[in-house]
Coordinates of C-alpha atoms in Angstrom, one line a residue:
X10 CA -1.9 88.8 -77.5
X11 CA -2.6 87.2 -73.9
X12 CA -0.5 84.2 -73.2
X13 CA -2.5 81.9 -70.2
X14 CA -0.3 81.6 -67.1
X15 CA 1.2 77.1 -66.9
X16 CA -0.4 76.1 -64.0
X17 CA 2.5 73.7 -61.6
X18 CA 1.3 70.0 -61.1
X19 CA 1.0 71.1 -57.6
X20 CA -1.8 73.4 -58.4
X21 CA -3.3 71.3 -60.7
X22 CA -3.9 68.8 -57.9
X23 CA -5.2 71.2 -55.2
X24 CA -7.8 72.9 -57.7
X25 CA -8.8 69.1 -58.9
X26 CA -9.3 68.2 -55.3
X27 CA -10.9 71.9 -54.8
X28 CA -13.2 71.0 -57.5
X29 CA -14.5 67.9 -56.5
X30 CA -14.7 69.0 -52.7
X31 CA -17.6 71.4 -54.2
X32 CA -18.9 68.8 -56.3
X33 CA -19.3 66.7 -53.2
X34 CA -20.9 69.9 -51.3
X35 CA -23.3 70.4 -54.0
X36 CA -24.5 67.0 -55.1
X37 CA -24.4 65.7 -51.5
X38 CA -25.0 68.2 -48.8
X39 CA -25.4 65.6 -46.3
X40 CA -21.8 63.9 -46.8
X41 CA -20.2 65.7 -44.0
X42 CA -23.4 64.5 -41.1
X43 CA -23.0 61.1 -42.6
X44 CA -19.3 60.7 -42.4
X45 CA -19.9 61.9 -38.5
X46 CA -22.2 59.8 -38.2
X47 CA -20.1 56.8 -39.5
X48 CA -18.1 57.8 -36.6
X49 CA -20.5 58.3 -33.8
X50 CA -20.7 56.1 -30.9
X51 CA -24.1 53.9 -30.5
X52 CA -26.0 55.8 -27.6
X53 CA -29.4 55.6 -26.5
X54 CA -31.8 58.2 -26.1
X55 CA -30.2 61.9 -25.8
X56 CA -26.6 60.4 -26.0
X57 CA -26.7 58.4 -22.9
X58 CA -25.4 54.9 -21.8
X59 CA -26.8 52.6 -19.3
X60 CA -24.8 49.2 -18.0
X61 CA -25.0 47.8 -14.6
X62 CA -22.2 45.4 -13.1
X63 CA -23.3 42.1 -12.3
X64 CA -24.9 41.6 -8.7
X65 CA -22.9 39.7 -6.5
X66 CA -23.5 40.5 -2.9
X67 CA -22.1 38.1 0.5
X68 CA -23.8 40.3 3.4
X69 CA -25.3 39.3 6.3
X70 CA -28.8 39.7 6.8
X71 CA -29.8 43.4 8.1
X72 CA -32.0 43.1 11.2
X73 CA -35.0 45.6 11.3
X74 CA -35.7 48.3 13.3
X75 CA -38.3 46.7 15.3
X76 CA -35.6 44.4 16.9
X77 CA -33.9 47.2 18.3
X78 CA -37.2 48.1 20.5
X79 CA -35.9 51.8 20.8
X80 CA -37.5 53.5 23.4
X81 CA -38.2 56.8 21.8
X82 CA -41.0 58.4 19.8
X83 CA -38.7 59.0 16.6
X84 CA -35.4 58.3 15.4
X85 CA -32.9 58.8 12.9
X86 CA -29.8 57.4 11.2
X87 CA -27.7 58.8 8.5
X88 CA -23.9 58.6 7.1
X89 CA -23.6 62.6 5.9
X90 CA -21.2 61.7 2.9
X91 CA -23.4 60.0 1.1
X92 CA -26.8 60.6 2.4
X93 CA -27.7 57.2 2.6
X94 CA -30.9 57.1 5.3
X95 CA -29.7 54.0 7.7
X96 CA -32.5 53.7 10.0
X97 CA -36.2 55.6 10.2
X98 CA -38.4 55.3 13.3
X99 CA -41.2 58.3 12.1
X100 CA -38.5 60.3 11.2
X101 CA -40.5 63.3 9.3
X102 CA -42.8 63.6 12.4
X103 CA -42.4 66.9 13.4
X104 CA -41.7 67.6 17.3
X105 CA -40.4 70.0 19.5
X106 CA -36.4 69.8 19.3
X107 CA -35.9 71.6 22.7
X108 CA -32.4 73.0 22.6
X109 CA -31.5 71.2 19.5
X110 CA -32.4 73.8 17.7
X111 CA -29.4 75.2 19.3
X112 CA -27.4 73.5 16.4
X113 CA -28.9 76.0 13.9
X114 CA -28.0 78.6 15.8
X115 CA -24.3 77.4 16.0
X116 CA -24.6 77.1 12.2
X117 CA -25.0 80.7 11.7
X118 CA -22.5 81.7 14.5
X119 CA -20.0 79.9 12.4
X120 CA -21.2 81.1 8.9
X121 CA -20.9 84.9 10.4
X122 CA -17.4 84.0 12.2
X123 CA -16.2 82.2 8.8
X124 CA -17.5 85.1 6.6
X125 CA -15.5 87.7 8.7
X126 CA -18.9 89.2 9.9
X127 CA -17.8 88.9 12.8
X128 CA -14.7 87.4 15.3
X129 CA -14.7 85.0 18.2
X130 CA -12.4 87.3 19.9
X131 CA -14.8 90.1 19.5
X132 CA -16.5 91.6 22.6
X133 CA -20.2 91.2 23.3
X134 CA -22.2 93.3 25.2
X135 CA -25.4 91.8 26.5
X136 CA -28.5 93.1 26.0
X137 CA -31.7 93.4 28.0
X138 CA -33.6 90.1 26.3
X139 CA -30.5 88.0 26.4
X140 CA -30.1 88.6 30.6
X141 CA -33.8 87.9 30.7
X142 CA -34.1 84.0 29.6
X143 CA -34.8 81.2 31.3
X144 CA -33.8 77.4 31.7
X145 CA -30.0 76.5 31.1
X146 CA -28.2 79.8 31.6
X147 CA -24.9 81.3 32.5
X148 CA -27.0 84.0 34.6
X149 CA -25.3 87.1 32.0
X150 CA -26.4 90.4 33.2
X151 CA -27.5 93.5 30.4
X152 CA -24.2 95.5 29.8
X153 CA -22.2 91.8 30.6
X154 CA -19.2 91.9 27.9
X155 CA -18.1 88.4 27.0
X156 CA -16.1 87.1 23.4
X157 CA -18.0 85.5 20.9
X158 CA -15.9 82.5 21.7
X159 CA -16.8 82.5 25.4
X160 CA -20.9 82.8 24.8
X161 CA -20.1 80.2 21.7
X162 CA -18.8 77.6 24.3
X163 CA -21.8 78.5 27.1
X164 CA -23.9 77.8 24.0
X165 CA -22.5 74.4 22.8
X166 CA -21.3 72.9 26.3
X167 CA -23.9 74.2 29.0
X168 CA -27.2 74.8 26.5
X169 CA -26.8 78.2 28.0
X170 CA -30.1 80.0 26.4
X171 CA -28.5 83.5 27.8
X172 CA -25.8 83.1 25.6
X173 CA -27.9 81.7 22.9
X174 CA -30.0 85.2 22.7
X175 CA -26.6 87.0 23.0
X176 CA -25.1 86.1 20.0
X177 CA -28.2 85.4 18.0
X178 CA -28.6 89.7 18.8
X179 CA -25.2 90.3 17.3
X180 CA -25.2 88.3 14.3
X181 CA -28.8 89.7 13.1
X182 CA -29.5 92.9 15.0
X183 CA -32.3 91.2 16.9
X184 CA -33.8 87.6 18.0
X185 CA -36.5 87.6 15.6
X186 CA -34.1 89.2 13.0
X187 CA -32.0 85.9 13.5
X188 CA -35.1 83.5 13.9
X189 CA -35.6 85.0 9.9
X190 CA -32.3 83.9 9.1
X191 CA -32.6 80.2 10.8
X192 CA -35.7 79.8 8.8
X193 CA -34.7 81.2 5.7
X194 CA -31.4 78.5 6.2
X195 CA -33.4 75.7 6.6
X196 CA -35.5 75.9 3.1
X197 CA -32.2 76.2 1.5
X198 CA -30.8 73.1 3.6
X199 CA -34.0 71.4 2.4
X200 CA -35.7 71.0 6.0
X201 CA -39.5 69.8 5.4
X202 CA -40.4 70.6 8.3
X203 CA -38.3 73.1 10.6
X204 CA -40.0 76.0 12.2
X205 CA -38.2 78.2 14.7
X206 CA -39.3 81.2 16.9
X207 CA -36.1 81.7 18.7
X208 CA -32.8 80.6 18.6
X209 CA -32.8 78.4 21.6
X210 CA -35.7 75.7 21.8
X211 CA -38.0 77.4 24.5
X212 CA -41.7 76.8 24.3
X213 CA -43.5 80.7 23.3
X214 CA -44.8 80.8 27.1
X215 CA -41.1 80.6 28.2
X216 CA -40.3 83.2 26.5
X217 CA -39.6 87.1 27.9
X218 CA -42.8 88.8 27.5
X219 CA -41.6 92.0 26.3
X220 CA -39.5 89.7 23.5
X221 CA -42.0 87.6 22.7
X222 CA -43.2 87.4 19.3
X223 CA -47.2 87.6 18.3
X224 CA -48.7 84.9 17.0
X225 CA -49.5 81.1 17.9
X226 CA -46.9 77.9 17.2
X227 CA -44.0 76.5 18.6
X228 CA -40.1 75.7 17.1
X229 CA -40.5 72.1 15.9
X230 CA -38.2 69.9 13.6
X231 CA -38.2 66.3 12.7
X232 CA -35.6 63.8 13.6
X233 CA -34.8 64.2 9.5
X234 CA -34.4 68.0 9.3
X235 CA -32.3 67.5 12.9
X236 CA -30.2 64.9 10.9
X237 CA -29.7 67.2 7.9
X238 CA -29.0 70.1 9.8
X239 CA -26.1 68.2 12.0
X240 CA -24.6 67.1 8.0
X241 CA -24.4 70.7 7.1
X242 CA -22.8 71.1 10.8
X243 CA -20.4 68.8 10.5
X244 CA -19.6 68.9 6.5
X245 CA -19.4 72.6 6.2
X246 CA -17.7 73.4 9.8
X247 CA -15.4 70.0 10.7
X248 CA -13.9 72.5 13.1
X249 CA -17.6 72.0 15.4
X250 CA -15.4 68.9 17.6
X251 CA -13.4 72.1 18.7
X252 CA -16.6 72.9 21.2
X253 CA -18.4 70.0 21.3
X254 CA -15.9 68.1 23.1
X255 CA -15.2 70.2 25.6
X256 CA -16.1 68.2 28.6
X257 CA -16.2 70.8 31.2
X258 CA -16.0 75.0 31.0
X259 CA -15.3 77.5 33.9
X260 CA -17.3 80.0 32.2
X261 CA -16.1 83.6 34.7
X262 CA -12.9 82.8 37.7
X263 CA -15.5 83.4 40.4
X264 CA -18.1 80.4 39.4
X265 CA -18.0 78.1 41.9
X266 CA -18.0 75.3 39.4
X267 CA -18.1 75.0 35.8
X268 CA -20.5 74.5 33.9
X269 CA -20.6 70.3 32.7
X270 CA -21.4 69.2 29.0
X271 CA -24.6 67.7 29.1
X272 CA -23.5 64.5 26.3
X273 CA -22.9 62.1 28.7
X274 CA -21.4 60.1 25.6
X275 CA -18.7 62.0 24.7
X276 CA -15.6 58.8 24.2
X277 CA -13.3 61.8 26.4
X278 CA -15.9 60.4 29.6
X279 CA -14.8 56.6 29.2
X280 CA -12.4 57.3 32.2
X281 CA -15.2 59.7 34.4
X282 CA -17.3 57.6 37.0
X283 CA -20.3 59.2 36.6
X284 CA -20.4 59.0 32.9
X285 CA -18.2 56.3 31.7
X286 CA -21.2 53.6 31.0
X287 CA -22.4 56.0 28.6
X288 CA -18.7 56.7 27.0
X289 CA -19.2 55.7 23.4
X290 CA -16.2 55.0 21.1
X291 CA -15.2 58.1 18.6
X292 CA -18.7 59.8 19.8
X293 CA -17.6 63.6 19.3
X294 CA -21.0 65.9 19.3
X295 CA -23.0 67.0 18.9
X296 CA -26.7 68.8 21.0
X297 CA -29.0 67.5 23.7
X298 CA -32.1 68.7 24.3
X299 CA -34.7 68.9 27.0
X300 CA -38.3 70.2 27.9
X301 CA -41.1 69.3 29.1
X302 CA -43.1 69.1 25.4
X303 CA -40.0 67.7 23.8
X304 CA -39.0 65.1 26.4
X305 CA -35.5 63.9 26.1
X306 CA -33.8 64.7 23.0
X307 CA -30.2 64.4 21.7
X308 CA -28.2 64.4 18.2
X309 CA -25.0 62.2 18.2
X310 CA -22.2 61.8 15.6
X311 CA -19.6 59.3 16.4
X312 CA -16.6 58.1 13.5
X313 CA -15.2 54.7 13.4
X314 CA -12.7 53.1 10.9
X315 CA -12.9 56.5 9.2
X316 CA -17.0 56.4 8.8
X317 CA -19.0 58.9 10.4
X318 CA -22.9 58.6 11.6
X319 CA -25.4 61.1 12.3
X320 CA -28.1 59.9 14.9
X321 CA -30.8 61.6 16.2
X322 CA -33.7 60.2 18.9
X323 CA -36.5 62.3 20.1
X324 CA -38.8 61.7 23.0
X325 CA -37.3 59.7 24.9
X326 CA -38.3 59.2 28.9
X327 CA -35.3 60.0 30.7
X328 CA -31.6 61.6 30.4
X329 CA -30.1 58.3 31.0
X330 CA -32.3 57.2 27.7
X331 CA -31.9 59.4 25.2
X332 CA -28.1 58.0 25.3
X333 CA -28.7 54.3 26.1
X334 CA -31.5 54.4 22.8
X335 CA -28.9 56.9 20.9
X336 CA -26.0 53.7 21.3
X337 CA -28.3 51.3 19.9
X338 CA -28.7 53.4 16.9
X339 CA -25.2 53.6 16.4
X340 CA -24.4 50.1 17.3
X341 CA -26.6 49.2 14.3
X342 CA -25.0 51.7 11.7
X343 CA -21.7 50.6 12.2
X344 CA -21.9 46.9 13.0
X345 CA -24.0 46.2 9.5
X346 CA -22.9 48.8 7.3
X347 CA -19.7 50.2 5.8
X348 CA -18.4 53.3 3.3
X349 CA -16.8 51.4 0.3
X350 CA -15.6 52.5 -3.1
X351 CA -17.2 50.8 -5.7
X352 CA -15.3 52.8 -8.3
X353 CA -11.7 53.6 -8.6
X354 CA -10.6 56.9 -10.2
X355 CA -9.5 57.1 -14.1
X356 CA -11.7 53.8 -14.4
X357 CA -13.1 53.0 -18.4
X358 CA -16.4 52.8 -18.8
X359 CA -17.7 50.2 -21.0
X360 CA -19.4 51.0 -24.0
X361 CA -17.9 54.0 -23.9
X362 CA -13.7 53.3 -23.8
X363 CA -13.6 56.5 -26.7
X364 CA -15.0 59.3 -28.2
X365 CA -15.1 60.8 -31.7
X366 CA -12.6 63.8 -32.5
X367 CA -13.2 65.6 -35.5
X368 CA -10.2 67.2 -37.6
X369 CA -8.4 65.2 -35.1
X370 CA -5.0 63.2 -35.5
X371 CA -6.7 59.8 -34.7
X372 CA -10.8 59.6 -34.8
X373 CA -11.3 58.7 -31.2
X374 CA -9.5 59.5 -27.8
X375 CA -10.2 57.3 -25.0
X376 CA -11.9 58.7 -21.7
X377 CA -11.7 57.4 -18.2
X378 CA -13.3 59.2 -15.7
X379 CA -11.9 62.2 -13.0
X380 CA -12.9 60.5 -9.3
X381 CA -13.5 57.4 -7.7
X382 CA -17.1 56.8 -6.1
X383 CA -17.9 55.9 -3.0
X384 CA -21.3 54.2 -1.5
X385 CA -23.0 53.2 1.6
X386 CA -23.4 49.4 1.6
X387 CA -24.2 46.4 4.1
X388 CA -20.5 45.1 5.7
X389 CA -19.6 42.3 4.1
X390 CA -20.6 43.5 0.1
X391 CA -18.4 41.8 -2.0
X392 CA -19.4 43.8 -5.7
X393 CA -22.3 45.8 -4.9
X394 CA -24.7 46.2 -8.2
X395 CA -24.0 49.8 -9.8
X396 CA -26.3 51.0 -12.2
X397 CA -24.0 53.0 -14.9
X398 CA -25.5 56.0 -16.9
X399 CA -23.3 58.1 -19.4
X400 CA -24.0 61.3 -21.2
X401 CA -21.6 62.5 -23.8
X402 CA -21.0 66.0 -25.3
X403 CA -22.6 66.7 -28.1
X404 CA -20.0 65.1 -31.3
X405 CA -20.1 68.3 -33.0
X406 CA -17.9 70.3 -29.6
X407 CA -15.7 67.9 -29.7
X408 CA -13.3 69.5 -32.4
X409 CA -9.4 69.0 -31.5
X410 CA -7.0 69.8 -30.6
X411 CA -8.1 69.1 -27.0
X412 CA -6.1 68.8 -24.4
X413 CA -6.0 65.7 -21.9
X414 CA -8.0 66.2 -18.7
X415 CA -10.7 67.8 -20.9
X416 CA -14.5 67.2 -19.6
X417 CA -16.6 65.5 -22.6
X418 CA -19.7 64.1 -20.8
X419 CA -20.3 62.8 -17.4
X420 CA -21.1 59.3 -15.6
X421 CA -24.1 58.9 -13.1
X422 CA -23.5 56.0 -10.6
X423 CA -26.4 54.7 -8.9
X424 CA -27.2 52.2 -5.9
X425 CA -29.6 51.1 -3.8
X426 CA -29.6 48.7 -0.4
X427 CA -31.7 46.6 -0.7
X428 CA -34.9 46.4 1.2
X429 CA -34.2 50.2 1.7
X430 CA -36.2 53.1 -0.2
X431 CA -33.4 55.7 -1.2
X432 CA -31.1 55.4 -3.8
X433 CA -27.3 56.5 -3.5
X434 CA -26.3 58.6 -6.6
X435 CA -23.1 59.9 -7.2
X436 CA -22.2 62.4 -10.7
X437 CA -18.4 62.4 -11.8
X438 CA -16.7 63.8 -14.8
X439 CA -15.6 62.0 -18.1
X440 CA -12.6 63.4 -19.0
X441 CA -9.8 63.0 -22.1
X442 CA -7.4 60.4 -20.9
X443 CA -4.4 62.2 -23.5
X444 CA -4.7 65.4 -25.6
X445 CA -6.1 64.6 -29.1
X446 CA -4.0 66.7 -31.8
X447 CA -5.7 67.9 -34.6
X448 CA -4.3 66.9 -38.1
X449 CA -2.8 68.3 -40.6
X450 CA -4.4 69.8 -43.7
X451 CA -3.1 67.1 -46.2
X452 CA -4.6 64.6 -44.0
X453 CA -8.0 66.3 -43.4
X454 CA -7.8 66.9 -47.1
X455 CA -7.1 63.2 -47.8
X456 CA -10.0 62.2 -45.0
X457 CA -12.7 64.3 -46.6
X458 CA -12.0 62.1 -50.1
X459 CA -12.1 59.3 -48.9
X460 CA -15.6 60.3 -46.9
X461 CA -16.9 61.6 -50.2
X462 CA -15.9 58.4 -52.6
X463 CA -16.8 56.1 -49.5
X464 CA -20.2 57.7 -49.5
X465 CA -20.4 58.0 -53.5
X466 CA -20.2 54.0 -53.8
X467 CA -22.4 53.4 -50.9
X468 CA -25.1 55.4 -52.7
X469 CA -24.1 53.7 -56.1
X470 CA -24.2 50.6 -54.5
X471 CA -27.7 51.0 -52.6
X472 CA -29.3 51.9 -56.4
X473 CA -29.0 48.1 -56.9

């Protein structure tokens, strides 16, 4: 005879609950999306928010850029942090950038120094092409050995072309080798309109004969691409004020003089007679550029009350120009606008002060966001008006346990001056403001009855 083992109460309750678990999985298989769902934040289309804070903007009237009556056939004006485009006088005109096109060539310098390609205490032996250019020069011979650092400074102080072709040679192999590289660097720096030949600004004709490359065209860069390329100059090597500000440089003991840095407006010259009505405040870089196609040229960053400009004029008429033109640019960056934060780190978004946890301890766990955000606006902006975008993870990742500090969707910021055609737009992080601990098995157990009887009467109570 078989006796039937007595089941405890305790496993009477478990296989009951078992039971009508599958019951619940069978009769309604879409119980579990429901109960989610029940749970889901209201989003709009592909789980993303949109708020903007309320305008309410006390600035003073902009003036245009026709009251500033530059004297130059293009300008620029940018802050580098945020991208923002200040001031554009035909700005994606492309025109010869004479020996600012040095700046790409300082780029790459650094890059290789940086990288450990090479050192700027490394020797340099001049070859036959470099001893052979014209224009600003430090008069190097072929078989010359200079540092890296000593050609670097001819290069960024004197507009030394010699130098230039020196180091351009030991970086890439060759000049044209290089001029691959600079063009290759300025697709990826997005530069519409760059196109170099050499490394130093020279018109073709100018060029050494043997060295000169087939074909028809000159360098050429907007005012834009200059203004990008000086961001990447003074983003990605900070350490560029090291040469630029170097006033004067005795480049070999028996010089007679040394060679002088052609930005009259370095702030070091406020206290040098020849230069000191040009000084401008916090002006640090960064290239000038002359010929006789280009005209005046010159690319000049300057910080103030910890806010940065680019600038860039080309064509101008005169040396003495180039800087008066570049110091009303400036002048009208910094006197009407200012960097400001218009959001604080670990700030709640509203609309969106939680997400849904499954299997989690509580059903939501609030989310703040990982960095503050910070935008160019007109001085004086009292609560610029931020347009707010959200995109959450998918509901279905977010499973605890997760820890706090945990990514689960992001915020795009946007902004735009007005009267001005770009739009600022900053991307940060949403992030878990405390870990969300999973539950326990009794109290998923007891969450997924109460989902399946909650769901049971709904359907009951929709038959009538």
């Amino acid at each position: 005879m078989k006796y039937k083992r007595k089941l405890s109460s305790k496993q009477i309750v478990i296989k009951t609950v078992a039971a009508g678990l599958l019951l619940n999985m069978l009769a309604f298989p879409a119980a579990s999306a429901m109960a989610e769902a029940v749970n889901k934040p209201a989003t709009t289309e592909a789980g993303t928010k949109a708020a903007a804070t309320p305008a309410k903007t006390a600035a003073a009237k902009i003036p245009s850029v026709e009251s500033l009556g530059l004297n130059v056939k293009s300008a620029v004006l940018i802050e580098p942090t945020t991208g923002e485009v200040l001031l554009s006088l035909n700005a994606d005109q492309a025109m010869p950038p004479a020996s600012m096109t040095k700046m790409m060539t300082e780029y790459l310098v650094t890059e290789a120094v940086n990288s450990g390609k090479i050192s700027w205490d490394q020797k340099v032996i001049v070859q036959e092409n470099a001893s052979k250019q014209i224009g600003s020069r430090i008069f190097l011979a072929a078989g010359d050995e200079h540092t890296v650092k000593e050609l670097y400074i001819a290069m960024a102080v004197g507009s030394a072309n010699d130098a230039t072709v020196a180091l351009a040679e030991l970086v890439a192999g060759s000049e044209q080798q290089f001029v691959t590289m600079m063009n290759e660097t300025a697709k990826k720096m997005g530069m519409k309109t760059a196109h170099f030949i050499n490394p130093t600004g020279l018109d073709r004709k100018d060029m050494p004969a043997k060295f000169r490359p087939e074909g028809e065209g000159e360098t050429v860069m907007s005012a834009m691409d200059a203004a990008i390329l000086a961001k990447y100059i003074v983003t990605d090597h900070p350490e560029f004020t090291d040469f630029t500000t170097i006033q004067s440089y005795k480049f070999r003991e028996r010089d007679s003089k040394p060679m002088i840095n052609y930005n009259w407006m370095l702030e070091a010259n406020k206290n040098i007679p020849n230069f000191k009505a040009y000084a401008y405040p916090g002006l640090d870089g960064l290239k000038t550029g002359h010929t006789t196609n280009a005209g005046n040229c010159f690319t000049g960053t300057a910080v103030r009350d910890g806010m940065r400009l680019i600038s860039v004029v080309m064509g101008a008429d005169s040396e003495a120009h180039r800087f008066t033109e570049t110091k009303k640019v400036l002048d009208f960056g910094f006197n009407n606008f200012e960097i400001k934060q218009v959001v604080a780190p670990k700030a709640v978004i509203e609309g969106t002060e939680t997400v849904p946890v499954l299997k989690g301890k509580n059903k939501e766990v609030p989310v703040v966001t990982d960095a503050g955000v910070t935008f160019m606006v007109p001085k004086g902006t009292v609560s610029p008006q931020i347009k707010t975008t959200v995109v959450t993870n998918d509901p279905a990742t977010l499973v605890a346990p997760i820890a706090g500090a945990s990514k689960v969707g992001k915020v795009t910021y946007s902004y735009k001056i007005e009267g001005m055609n770009q739009t600022q737009e900053k991307t940060v992080n949403l992030i878990t403001a405390e870990e969300a601990e999973k539950a326990g098995w009794f109290k998923l157990l007891l969450r997924a009855i109460g989902n399946f009887f909650g769901d049971l009467f709904k359907g009951i109570k929709n038959l009538f």
